Short mmCIF file of N, CA and C in Angstrom, two decimals:
data_model
loop_
_atom_site.label_atom_id
_atom_site.label_comp_id
_atom_site.label_asym_id
_atom_site.label_seq_id
_atom_site.Cartn_x
_atom_site.Cartn_y
_atom_site.Cartn_z
N ARG A 16 139.00 61.99 133.33
CA ARG A 16 138.22 63.17 133.54
C ARG A 16 138.49 64.17 132.39
N LYS A 17 139.67 64.27 131.88
CA LYS A 17 139.93 65.24 130.74
C LYS A 17 139.15 64.84 129.55
N ASN A 18 139.13 63.54 129.18
CA ASN A 18 138.33 63.14 128.00
C ASN A 18 136.86 63.46 128.14
N LEU A 19 136.31 63.29 129.35
CA LEU A 19 134.93 63.55 129.64
C LEU A 19 134.64 65.06 129.43
N THR A 20 135.57 65.91 129.92
CA THR A 20 135.42 67.35 129.85
C THR A 20 135.50 67.76 128.40
N GLU A 21 136.46 67.22 127.59
CA GLU A 21 136.53 67.57 126.21
C GLU A 21 135.38 67.13 125.43
N ARG A 22 134.81 65.93 125.71
CA ARG A 22 133.67 65.39 125.00
C ARG A 22 132.43 66.26 125.27
N ASN A 23 132.32 66.77 126.44
CA ASN A 23 131.14 67.60 126.82
C ASN A 23 131.39 69.08 126.87
N ALA A 24 132.35 69.52 126.07
CA ALA A 24 132.69 70.92 125.99
C ALA A 24 131.54 71.80 125.51
N GLU A 25 130.69 71.24 124.65
CA GLU A 25 129.60 72.03 124.06
C GLU A 25 128.29 71.66 124.79
N THR A 26 128.36 71.21 126.01
CA THR A 26 127.18 70.92 126.83
C THR A 26 127.04 71.96 127.94
N TRP A 27 125.87 72.47 128.17
CA TRP A 27 125.67 73.47 129.18
C TRP A 27 125.84 72.89 130.57
N CYS A 28 126.57 73.61 131.37
CA CYS A 28 126.78 73.24 132.78
C CYS A 28 126.45 74.49 133.64
N ALA A 29 125.96 74.32 134.83
CA ALA A 29 125.66 75.46 135.69
C ALA A 29 126.93 76.25 135.92
N PRO A 30 126.85 77.54 135.82
CA PRO A 30 128.16 78.34 136.04
C PRO A 30 128.61 78.24 137.45
N ARG A 31 129.93 78.23 137.63
CA ARG A 31 130.51 78.22 138.91
C ARG A 31 130.58 79.60 139.47
N ARG A 32 130.55 79.70 140.80
CA ARG A 32 130.62 81.03 141.42
C ARG A 32 131.87 81.77 141.01
N SER A 33 131.68 83.04 140.72
CA SER A 33 132.81 83.85 140.29
C SER A 33 132.50 85.29 140.75
N THR A 34 133.58 86.04 141.01
CA THR A 34 133.44 87.43 141.47
C THR A 34 133.32 88.32 140.22
N SER A 35 133.77 87.89 139.03
CA SER A 35 133.69 88.71 137.86
C SER A 35 132.38 88.38 137.12
N LYS A 36 131.82 89.40 136.56
CA LYS A 36 130.57 89.21 135.79
C LYS A 36 130.92 88.88 134.39
N PRO A 37 130.29 87.80 133.82
CA PRO A 37 130.59 87.46 132.45
C PRO A 37 130.08 88.53 131.47
N SER A 38 130.78 88.64 130.35
CA SER A 38 130.43 89.60 129.32
C SER A 38 129.07 89.23 128.70
N PRO A 39 128.41 90.17 128.09
CA PRO A 39 127.16 89.82 127.37
C PRO A 39 127.34 88.73 126.35
N ASP A 40 128.45 88.73 125.65
CA ASP A 40 128.70 87.64 124.68
C ASP A 40 128.83 86.27 125.37
N ASP A 41 129.49 86.25 126.48
CA ASP A 41 129.60 85.00 127.28
C ASP A 41 128.23 84.55 127.75
N GLN A 42 127.43 85.51 128.22
CA GLN A 42 126.10 85.15 128.75
C GLN A 42 125.21 84.55 127.64
N ILE A 43 125.28 85.14 126.42
CA ILE A 43 124.55 84.64 125.29
C ILE A 43 125.04 83.25 124.87
N LYS A 44 126.38 83.07 124.93
CA LYS A 44 126.94 81.76 124.61
C LYS A 44 126.46 80.68 125.58
N ARG A 45 126.42 81.01 126.89
CA ARG A 45 125.96 80.07 127.87
C ARG A 45 124.45 79.80 127.72
N LEU A 46 123.70 80.81 127.40
CA LEU A 46 122.29 80.58 127.17
C LEU A 46 122.04 79.70 125.94
N ARG A 47 122.80 79.99 124.91
CA ARG A 47 122.62 79.12 123.68
C ARG A 47 122.97 77.70 123.98
N LEU A 48 124.12 77.47 124.72
CA LEU A 48 124.43 76.11 125.11
C LEU A 48 123.38 75.42 125.96
N MET A 49 122.81 76.15 126.87
CA MET A 49 121.75 75.60 127.68
C MET A 49 120.56 75.17 126.83
N PHE A 50 120.09 76.05 125.99
CA PHE A 50 119.02 75.74 125.14
C PHE A 50 119.31 74.54 124.21
N GLU A 51 120.51 74.50 123.65
CA GLU A 51 120.86 73.41 122.75
C GLU A 51 120.94 72.09 123.52
N SER A 52 121.41 72.11 124.75
CA SER A 52 121.43 70.89 125.57
C SER A 52 120.02 70.37 125.84
N VAL A 53 119.11 71.25 126.21
CA VAL A 53 117.74 70.83 126.49
C VAL A 53 117.09 70.33 125.20
N GLU A 54 117.31 71.07 124.09
CA GLU A 54 116.76 70.63 122.80
C GLU A 54 117.30 69.23 122.38
N GLN A 55 118.60 69.03 122.59
CA GLN A 55 119.20 67.75 122.25
C GLN A 55 118.56 66.61 123.12
N PHE A 56 118.33 66.96 124.36
CA PHE A 56 117.65 65.97 125.28
C PHE A 56 116.25 65.66 124.80
N LEU A 57 115.51 66.70 124.48
CA LEU A 57 114.12 66.48 124.00
C LEU A 57 114.02 65.74 122.72
N ARG A 58 115.01 65.85 121.84
CA ARG A 58 114.99 65.16 120.55
C ARG A 58 115.67 63.79 120.65
N SER A 59 116.28 63.45 121.75
CA SER A 59 117.01 62.19 121.91
C SER A 59 116.06 60.97 121.84
N PRO A 60 116.52 59.90 121.19
CA PRO A 60 115.70 58.69 121.18
C PRO A 60 115.57 58.07 122.62
N ASP A 61 116.52 58.45 123.50
CA ASP A 61 116.44 57.90 124.86
C ASP A 61 115.53 58.71 125.76
N TYR A 62 114.92 59.75 125.17
CA TYR A 62 114.00 60.64 125.94
C TYR A 62 112.88 59.83 126.56
N ASP A 63 112.70 60.03 127.78
CA ASP A 63 111.64 59.27 128.56
C ASP A 63 110.26 59.47 127.98
N LYS A 64 109.62 58.45 127.55
CA LYS A 64 108.29 58.49 126.87
C LYS A 64 107.21 58.99 127.87
N ASP A 65 107.32 58.68 129.17
CA ASP A 65 106.39 59.13 130.14
C ASP A 65 106.45 60.67 130.27
N LEU A 66 107.66 61.22 130.34
CA LEU A 66 107.84 62.65 130.44
C LEU A 66 107.39 63.30 129.13
N GLN A 67 107.64 62.69 128.01
CA GLN A 67 107.18 63.28 126.75
C GLN A 67 105.66 63.30 126.71
N GLY A 68 104.99 62.26 127.20
CA GLY A 68 103.50 62.21 127.29
C GLY A 68 102.98 63.31 128.21
N GLU A 69 103.61 63.54 129.34
CA GLU A 69 103.22 64.59 130.25
C GLU A 69 103.38 65.97 129.62
N LEU A 70 104.47 66.21 128.96
CA LEU A 70 104.69 67.48 128.29
C LEU A 70 103.69 67.71 127.16
N SER A 71 103.42 66.70 126.42
CA SER A 71 102.41 66.75 125.33
C SER A 71 101.03 67.00 125.88
N ALA A 72 100.69 66.39 126.99
CA ALA A 72 99.37 66.60 127.60
C ALA A 72 99.23 68.07 128.13
N ALA A 73 100.28 68.54 128.75
CA ALA A 73 100.24 69.90 129.29
C ALA A 73 100.32 70.98 128.18
N CYS A 74 101.06 70.72 127.15
CA CYS A 74 101.27 71.65 126.08
C CYS A 74 101.51 70.86 124.79
N PRO A 75 100.44 70.61 124.01
CA PRO A 75 100.62 69.83 122.81
C PRO A 75 101.72 70.23 121.80
N ASN A 76 101.97 71.49 121.76
CA ASN A 76 103.04 71.98 120.81
C ASN A 76 104.28 72.46 121.67
N TYR A 77 104.66 71.67 122.65
CA TYR A 77 105.70 72.16 123.59
C TYR A 77 107.03 72.39 122.86
N MET A 78 107.35 71.65 121.82
CA MET A 78 108.57 71.83 121.07
C MET A 78 108.56 73.19 120.38
N ASN A 79 107.43 73.54 119.76
CA ASN A 79 107.39 74.85 119.07
C ASN A 79 107.48 76.03 120.12
N VAL A 80 106.88 75.81 121.27
CA VAL A 80 106.93 76.83 122.31
C VAL A 80 108.41 76.98 122.80
N PHE A 81 109.04 75.84 123.02
CA PHE A 81 110.44 75.86 123.44
C PHE A 81 111.33 76.52 122.39
N LEU A 82 111.19 76.14 121.13
CA LEU A 82 112.05 76.73 120.09
C LEU A 82 111.74 78.20 119.90
N THR A 83 110.50 78.62 120.05
CA THR A 83 110.23 80.04 119.99
C THR A 83 110.86 80.81 121.13
N ALA A 84 110.79 80.25 122.36
CA ALA A 84 111.45 80.92 123.49
C ALA A 84 112.96 80.98 123.28
N LYS A 85 113.50 79.95 122.73
CA LYS A 85 114.98 79.92 122.44
C LYS A 85 115.31 81.05 121.47
N ARG A 86 114.49 81.15 120.34
CA ARG A 86 114.80 82.13 119.37
C ARG A 86 114.72 83.54 119.91
N ASP A 87 113.62 83.80 120.73
CA ASP A 87 113.42 85.11 121.30
C ASP A 87 114.43 85.48 122.32
N LEU A 88 114.83 84.52 123.19
CA LEU A 88 115.81 84.82 124.23
C LEU A 88 117.22 85.10 123.62
N LEU A 89 117.56 84.38 122.53
CA LEU A 89 118.87 84.55 121.95
C LEU A 89 119.02 85.69 121.00
N ARG A 90 117.92 86.28 120.67
CA ARG A 90 117.92 87.38 119.81
C ARG A 90 118.44 88.58 120.54
N ASN A 91 119.40 89.28 119.98
CA ASN A 91 120.01 90.41 120.74
C ASN A 91 119.93 91.69 119.96
N ASP A 92 118.68 91.92 119.40
CA ASP A 92 118.49 93.16 118.67
C ASP A 92 117.44 93.99 119.40
N TYR A 93 117.30 95.19 118.96
CA TYR A 93 116.27 96.10 119.53
C TYR A 93 115.02 96.02 118.70
N GLY A 94 113.88 96.31 119.31
CA GLY A 94 112.62 96.33 118.59
C GLY A 94 112.16 97.79 118.41
N VAL A 95 111.67 98.10 117.27
CA VAL A 95 111.09 99.42 117.01
C VAL A 95 109.77 99.19 116.33
N VAL A 96 108.70 99.78 116.88
CA VAL A 96 107.38 99.67 116.32
C VAL A 96 107.07 100.84 115.47
N VAL A 97 106.67 100.57 114.25
CA VAL A 97 106.23 101.69 113.35
C VAL A 97 104.79 101.35 112.94
N THR A 98 103.87 102.26 113.25
CA THR A 98 102.52 102.06 112.88
C THR A 98 101.89 103.32 112.36
N GLY A 99 100.87 103.22 111.54
CA GLY A 99 100.24 104.40 111.02
C GLY A 99 99.16 104.04 110.07
N ASP A 100 98.36 105.07 109.72
CA ASP A 100 97.26 104.87 108.74
C ASP A 100 97.87 104.71 107.40
N ASN A 101 97.05 104.29 106.46
CA ASN A 101 97.48 104.26 105.06
C ASN A 101 97.92 105.70 104.61
N LEU A 102 99.03 105.71 103.87
CA LEU A 102 99.61 106.96 103.34
C LEU A 102 100.12 107.89 104.46
N ALA A 103 100.47 107.27 105.61
CA ALA A 103 100.95 108.08 106.75
C ALA A 103 102.49 108.22 106.67
N GLY A 104 103.14 107.50 105.80
CA GLY A 104 104.60 107.55 105.70
C GLY A 104 105.39 106.51 106.36
N THR A 105 104.70 105.36 106.77
CA THR A 105 105.42 104.30 107.48
C THR A 105 106.48 103.66 106.58
N SER A 106 106.14 103.41 105.33
CA SER A 106 107.13 102.78 104.38
C SER A 106 108.33 103.70 104.19
N THR A 107 108.09 104.98 104.04
CA THR A 107 109.13 105.98 103.93
C THR A 107 110.08 105.99 105.11
N LEU A 108 109.47 105.93 106.34
CA LEU A 108 110.28 105.86 107.56
C LEU A 108 111.10 104.61 107.63
N LEU A 109 110.48 103.49 107.30
CA LEU A 109 111.22 102.21 107.32
C LEU A 109 112.36 102.21 106.32
N ASN A 110 112.16 102.79 105.12
CA ASN A 110 113.22 102.92 104.17
C ASN A 110 114.35 103.79 104.67
N GLN A 111 113.99 104.80 105.37
CA GLN A 111 115.09 105.66 105.96
C GLN A 111 115.88 104.91 107.05
N LEU A 112 115.18 104.09 107.84
CA LEU A 112 115.84 103.36 108.91
C LEU A 112 116.87 102.34 108.34
N VAL A 113 116.44 101.65 107.22
CA VAL A 113 117.34 100.61 106.66
C VAL A 113 118.26 101.18 105.62
N ARG A 114 118.08 102.48 105.26
CA ARG A 114 118.92 103.15 104.27
C ARG A 114 118.84 102.54 102.92
N LYS A 115 117.71 101.90 102.57
CA LYS A 115 117.43 101.32 101.24
C LYS A 115 115.97 101.48 100.96
N LYS A 116 115.64 101.51 99.67
CA LYS A 116 114.21 101.51 99.23
C LYS A 116 113.68 100.11 99.13
N LEU A 117 113.43 99.50 100.29
CA LEU A 117 112.96 98.12 100.33
C LEU A 117 111.41 98.08 100.38
N PHE A 118 110.81 98.95 101.11
CA PHE A 118 109.36 98.92 101.30
C PHE A 118 108.69 99.92 100.34
N ALA A 119 107.73 99.32 99.58
CA ALA A 119 107.05 100.11 98.54
C ALA A 119 106.15 101.21 99.15
N ARG A 120 106.16 102.36 98.47
CA ARG A 120 105.29 103.42 98.89
C ARG A 120 104.08 103.40 97.92
N HIS A 121 102.90 103.22 98.52
CA HIS A 121 101.70 103.01 97.71
C HIS A 121 100.81 104.23 97.81
N SER A 122 100.13 104.53 96.70
CA SER A 122 99.15 105.66 96.71
C SER A 122 97.74 105.13 97.04
N ILE A 123 97.61 103.81 97.09
CA ILE A 123 96.32 103.18 97.45
C ILE A 123 96.61 102.10 98.52
N PRO A 124 95.69 101.91 99.45
CA PRO A 124 95.94 100.88 100.40
C PRO A 124 95.90 99.50 99.81
N CYS A 125 96.96 98.75 100.00
CA CYS A 125 97.01 97.41 99.36
C CYS A 125 97.66 96.40 100.30
N THR A 126 98.07 96.80 101.49
CA THR A 126 98.70 95.83 102.35
C THR A 126 97.73 95.31 103.35
N LYS A 127 97.95 94.02 103.68
CA LYS A 127 97.15 93.41 104.73
C LYS A 127 97.83 93.67 106.01
N VAL A 128 97.14 93.43 107.13
CA VAL A 128 97.72 93.70 108.43
C VAL A 128 98.69 92.53 108.78
N THR A 129 99.93 92.78 108.61
CA THR A 129 100.96 91.87 108.92
C THR A 129 102.06 92.56 109.76
N ILE A 130 102.53 91.85 110.71
CA ILE A 130 103.61 92.42 111.58
C ILE A 130 104.91 92.16 110.83
N ILE A 131 105.66 93.23 110.57
CA ILE A 131 106.94 93.10 109.92
C ILE A 131 107.98 93.55 110.92
N ARG A 132 108.90 92.65 111.18
CA ARG A 132 110.03 92.92 112.11
C ARG A 132 111.30 92.99 111.27
N ILE A 133 112.04 94.06 111.41
CA ILE A 133 113.31 94.19 110.75
C ILE A 133 114.38 93.78 111.73
N ARG A 134 115.22 92.90 111.32
CA ARG A 134 116.27 92.36 112.22
C ARG A 134 117.63 92.65 111.59
N ASP A 135 118.57 93.05 112.44
CA ASP A 135 119.91 93.30 112.00
C ASP A 135 120.59 91.90 111.83
N SER A 136 121.24 91.76 110.68
CA SER A 136 121.82 90.44 110.38
C SER A 136 122.87 90.63 109.31
N GLU A 137 123.94 89.80 109.26
CA GLU A 137 124.90 89.90 108.21
C GLU A 137 124.36 89.36 106.91
N LYS A 138 123.51 88.32 107.00
CA LYS A 138 122.96 87.74 105.82
C LYS A 138 121.53 88.27 105.63
N MET A 139 121.03 88.28 104.36
CA MET A 139 119.68 88.77 104.08
C MET A 139 118.78 87.59 103.93
N GLU A 140 117.66 87.62 104.65
CA GLU A 140 116.70 86.53 104.46
C GLU A 140 115.31 87.02 105.00
N ILE A 141 114.35 86.27 104.63
CA ILE A 141 112.96 86.55 105.02
C ILE A 141 112.39 85.29 105.69
N LYS A 142 111.71 85.46 106.81
CA LYS A 142 111.04 84.38 107.43
C LYS A 142 109.60 84.78 107.75
N CYS A 143 108.64 83.96 107.29
CA CYS A 143 107.21 84.23 107.47
C CYS A 143 106.65 83.25 108.49
N TYR A 144 105.87 83.77 109.46
CA TYR A 144 105.28 82.89 110.49
C TYR A 144 103.76 83.05 110.52
N SER A 145 103.10 81.95 110.96
CA SER A 145 101.68 81.99 111.17
C SER A 145 101.41 82.53 112.52
N LYS A 146 100.11 82.69 112.92
CA LYS A 146 99.78 83.34 114.21
C LYS A 146 100.27 82.47 115.33
N ASP A 147 100.39 81.19 115.20
CA ASP A 147 100.92 80.29 116.31
C ASP A 147 102.39 80.21 116.23
N ASP A 148 103.06 81.08 115.48
CA ASP A 148 104.50 81.23 115.39
C ASP A 148 105.21 80.06 114.69
N THR A 149 104.46 79.40 113.79
CA THR A 149 105.02 78.34 113.00
C THR A 149 105.67 78.94 111.78
N LEU A 150 106.88 78.51 111.48
CA LEU A 150 107.56 79.05 110.31
C LEU A 150 106.94 78.46 109.11
N ILE A 151 106.43 79.31 108.12
CA ILE A 151 105.79 78.81 106.95
C ILE A 151 106.56 79.16 105.68
N LYS A 152 107.51 80.03 105.73
CA LYS A 152 108.33 80.34 104.63
C LYS A 152 109.69 80.88 105.10
N GLU A 153 110.75 80.48 104.48
CA GLU A 153 112.10 80.94 104.84
C GLU A 153 112.87 81.03 103.58
N GLU A 154 113.45 82.16 103.26
CA GLU A 154 114.21 82.30 102.06
C GLU A 154 115.41 83.22 102.28
N GLU A 155 116.59 82.71 101.98
CA GLU A 155 117.83 83.61 102.04
C GLU A 155 118.02 84.21 100.67
N VAL A 156 118.39 85.47 100.66
CA VAL A 156 118.58 86.15 99.39
C VAL A 156 119.98 86.72 99.31
N GLN A 157 120.46 87.03 98.12
CA GLN A 157 121.82 87.49 97.96
C GLN A 157 121.93 88.96 97.71
N ASN A 158 120.86 89.68 97.34
CA ASN A 158 120.93 91.06 97.03
C ASN A 158 119.68 91.78 97.41
N PHE A 159 119.77 93.12 97.54
CA PHE A 159 118.60 93.93 97.95
C PHE A 159 117.49 93.93 96.92
N LYS A 160 117.84 93.80 95.61
CA LYS A 160 116.80 93.80 94.55
C LYS A 160 115.81 92.58 94.78
N THR A 161 116.43 91.43 95.08
CA THR A 161 115.59 90.23 95.29
C THR A 161 114.80 90.39 96.58
N LEU A 162 115.46 90.93 97.59
CA LEU A 162 114.76 91.13 98.89
C LEU A 162 113.57 92.06 98.73
N ARG A 163 113.76 93.15 98.01
CA ARG A 163 112.67 94.11 97.69
C ARG A 163 111.55 93.44 96.93
N SER A 164 111.89 92.59 95.97
CA SER A 164 110.89 91.90 95.21
C SER A 164 110.05 90.96 96.10
N ILE A 165 110.67 90.21 96.97
CA ILE A 165 109.95 89.31 97.90
C ILE A 165 109.02 90.13 98.84
N ILE A 166 109.55 91.23 99.37
CA ILE A 166 108.75 92.08 100.26
C ILE A 166 107.50 92.61 99.53
N ARG A 167 107.69 93.03 98.27
CA ARG A 167 106.54 93.51 97.51
C ARG A 167 105.53 92.47 97.24
N GLU A 168 105.97 91.23 96.99
CA GLU A 168 105.07 90.15 96.81
C GLU A 168 104.20 89.88 98.04
N LEU A 169 104.92 89.90 99.17
CA LEU A 169 104.22 89.66 100.47
C LEU A 169 103.33 90.83 100.84
N ASP A 170 103.62 92.00 100.30
CA ASP A 170 102.90 93.22 100.64
C ASP A 170 101.56 93.37 99.88
N ASN A 171 101.45 92.70 98.76
CA ASN A 171 100.30 92.82 97.88
C ASN A 171 99.29 91.69 98.19
N ILE A 172 98.13 92.02 98.70
CA ILE A 172 97.12 91.01 99.04
C ILE A 172 96.75 90.12 97.86
N SER A 173 96.58 90.71 96.74
CA SER A 173 96.10 89.91 95.56
C SER A 173 97.12 88.96 95.02
N GLU A 174 98.41 89.10 95.37
CA GLU A 174 99.45 88.23 94.83
C GLU A 174 100.01 87.18 95.84
N ILE A 175 99.51 87.17 97.04
CA ILE A 175 100.07 86.26 98.04
C ILE A 175 99.66 84.82 97.72
N PRO A 176 100.58 83.87 97.62
CA PRO A 176 100.22 82.49 97.37
C PRO A 176 99.33 81.93 98.52
N GLY A 177 98.56 80.89 98.14
CA GLY A 177 97.59 80.32 99.07
C GLY A 177 98.24 79.88 100.40
N TYR A 178 99.43 79.27 100.29
CA TYR A 178 100.03 78.73 101.59
C TYR A 178 100.50 79.90 102.53
N LEU A 179 100.50 81.10 102.04
CA LEU A 179 100.90 82.19 102.89
C LEU A 179 99.66 83.05 103.35
N ARG A 180 98.49 82.64 103.01
CA ARG A 180 97.32 83.44 103.33
C ARG A 180 97.13 83.55 104.88
N ASN A 181 97.67 82.60 105.68
CA ASN A 181 97.53 82.69 107.09
C ASN A 181 98.80 83.34 107.75
N MET A 182 99.59 84.00 106.91
CA MET A 182 100.78 84.64 107.40
C MET A 182 100.44 85.79 108.39
N TYR A 183 101.06 85.77 109.53
CA TYR A 183 100.79 86.70 110.58
C TYR A 183 101.95 87.75 110.74
N SER A 184 103.20 87.21 110.68
CA SER A 184 104.31 88.08 110.84
C SER A 184 105.43 87.72 109.89
N VAL A 185 106.32 88.72 109.60
CA VAL A 185 107.44 88.52 108.71
C VAL A 185 108.67 89.11 109.41
N ASP A 186 109.75 88.35 109.45
CA ASP A 186 111.01 88.83 109.86
C ASP A 186 111.90 89.10 108.65
N VAL A 187 112.38 90.35 108.51
CA VAL A 187 113.27 90.74 107.43
C VAL A 187 114.65 90.85 108.03
N PHE A 188 115.60 89.99 107.62
CA PHE A 188 116.96 90.08 108.17
C PHE A 188 117.84 90.73 107.09
N LEU A 189 118.54 91.77 107.52
CA LEU A 189 119.51 92.48 106.67
C LEU A 189 120.36 93.34 107.53
N PRO A 190 121.53 93.79 106.97
CA PRO A 190 122.39 94.68 107.82
C PRO A 190 121.72 95.97 108.02
N VAL A 191 121.50 96.36 109.28
CA VAL A 191 120.89 97.64 109.63
C VAL A 191 121.74 98.22 110.83
N PRO A 192 122.61 99.12 110.52
CA PRO A 192 123.54 99.64 111.54
C PRO A 192 122.85 100.22 112.73
N ILE A 193 121.70 100.88 112.52
CA ILE A 193 120.99 101.56 113.67
C ILE A 193 120.45 100.55 114.59
N LEU A 194 120.29 99.30 114.23
CA LEU A 194 119.72 98.23 115.09
C LEU A 194 120.79 97.44 115.79
N LYS A 195 122.05 97.65 115.51
CA LYS A 195 123.10 96.88 116.16
C LYS A 195 123.09 97.12 117.65
N VAL A 196 123.28 96.07 118.43
CA VAL A 196 123.36 96.18 119.86
C VAL A 196 124.76 96.61 120.20
N LYS A 197 124.83 97.69 121.02
CA LYS A 197 126.09 98.14 121.49
C LYS A 197 126.06 98.14 123.03
N TYR A 198 126.98 97.44 123.63
CA TYR A 198 126.97 97.25 125.06
C TYR A 198 127.76 98.40 125.70
N ASN A 199 127.22 99.01 126.73
CA ASN A 199 127.93 99.95 127.52
C ASN A 199 128.53 99.22 128.71
N LYS A 200 129.83 99.11 128.74
CA LYS A 200 130.47 98.25 129.80
C LYS A 200 130.11 98.76 131.24
N LYS A 201 129.83 100.02 131.38
CA LYS A 201 129.55 100.55 132.73
C LYS A 201 128.12 100.05 133.17
N THR A 202 127.20 99.80 132.22
CA THR A 202 125.84 99.42 132.62
C THR A 202 125.59 97.92 132.56
N VAL A 203 126.52 97.16 131.98
CA VAL A 203 126.32 95.76 131.85
C VAL A 203 126.97 95.01 133.03
#
């Protein structure tokens, strides 16, 4: 029994009844293990072909839907929506939030309608998605200068490469202290 438990330590199991409430970090860890176990099952060569056929018939891109749900549920940051007309100061506000001059301030309208999500992260990277939430570009960067350069390229309609023309949203990952999740132990 001990060997079986050690071998399956990273497999999700239904939680046992307990009088103490798990911490938010423990809840996220359990959720991550559950998703990884299901994903491992779905990618397994032993995966039942009949079930795979049923899932494909019901939802042809079920794996993308599953992975998107996994990503969204495991994300533990806050969302802030910033919207405005051209020259309304949205880039200036975003620069103030991230405490860096990342987003260009333009005197003429040059941006296409793209959803930009700023995510708090220790590493800096950019991920671009199509409307069906398919990842079409992913790039990790080492400094703010490079990050700013990539954002400016994505921001300018005339310079966007062909493969990014159907870009719908962009996630910008960088350290943003104001977006860090802080748990209040009394409310959790």
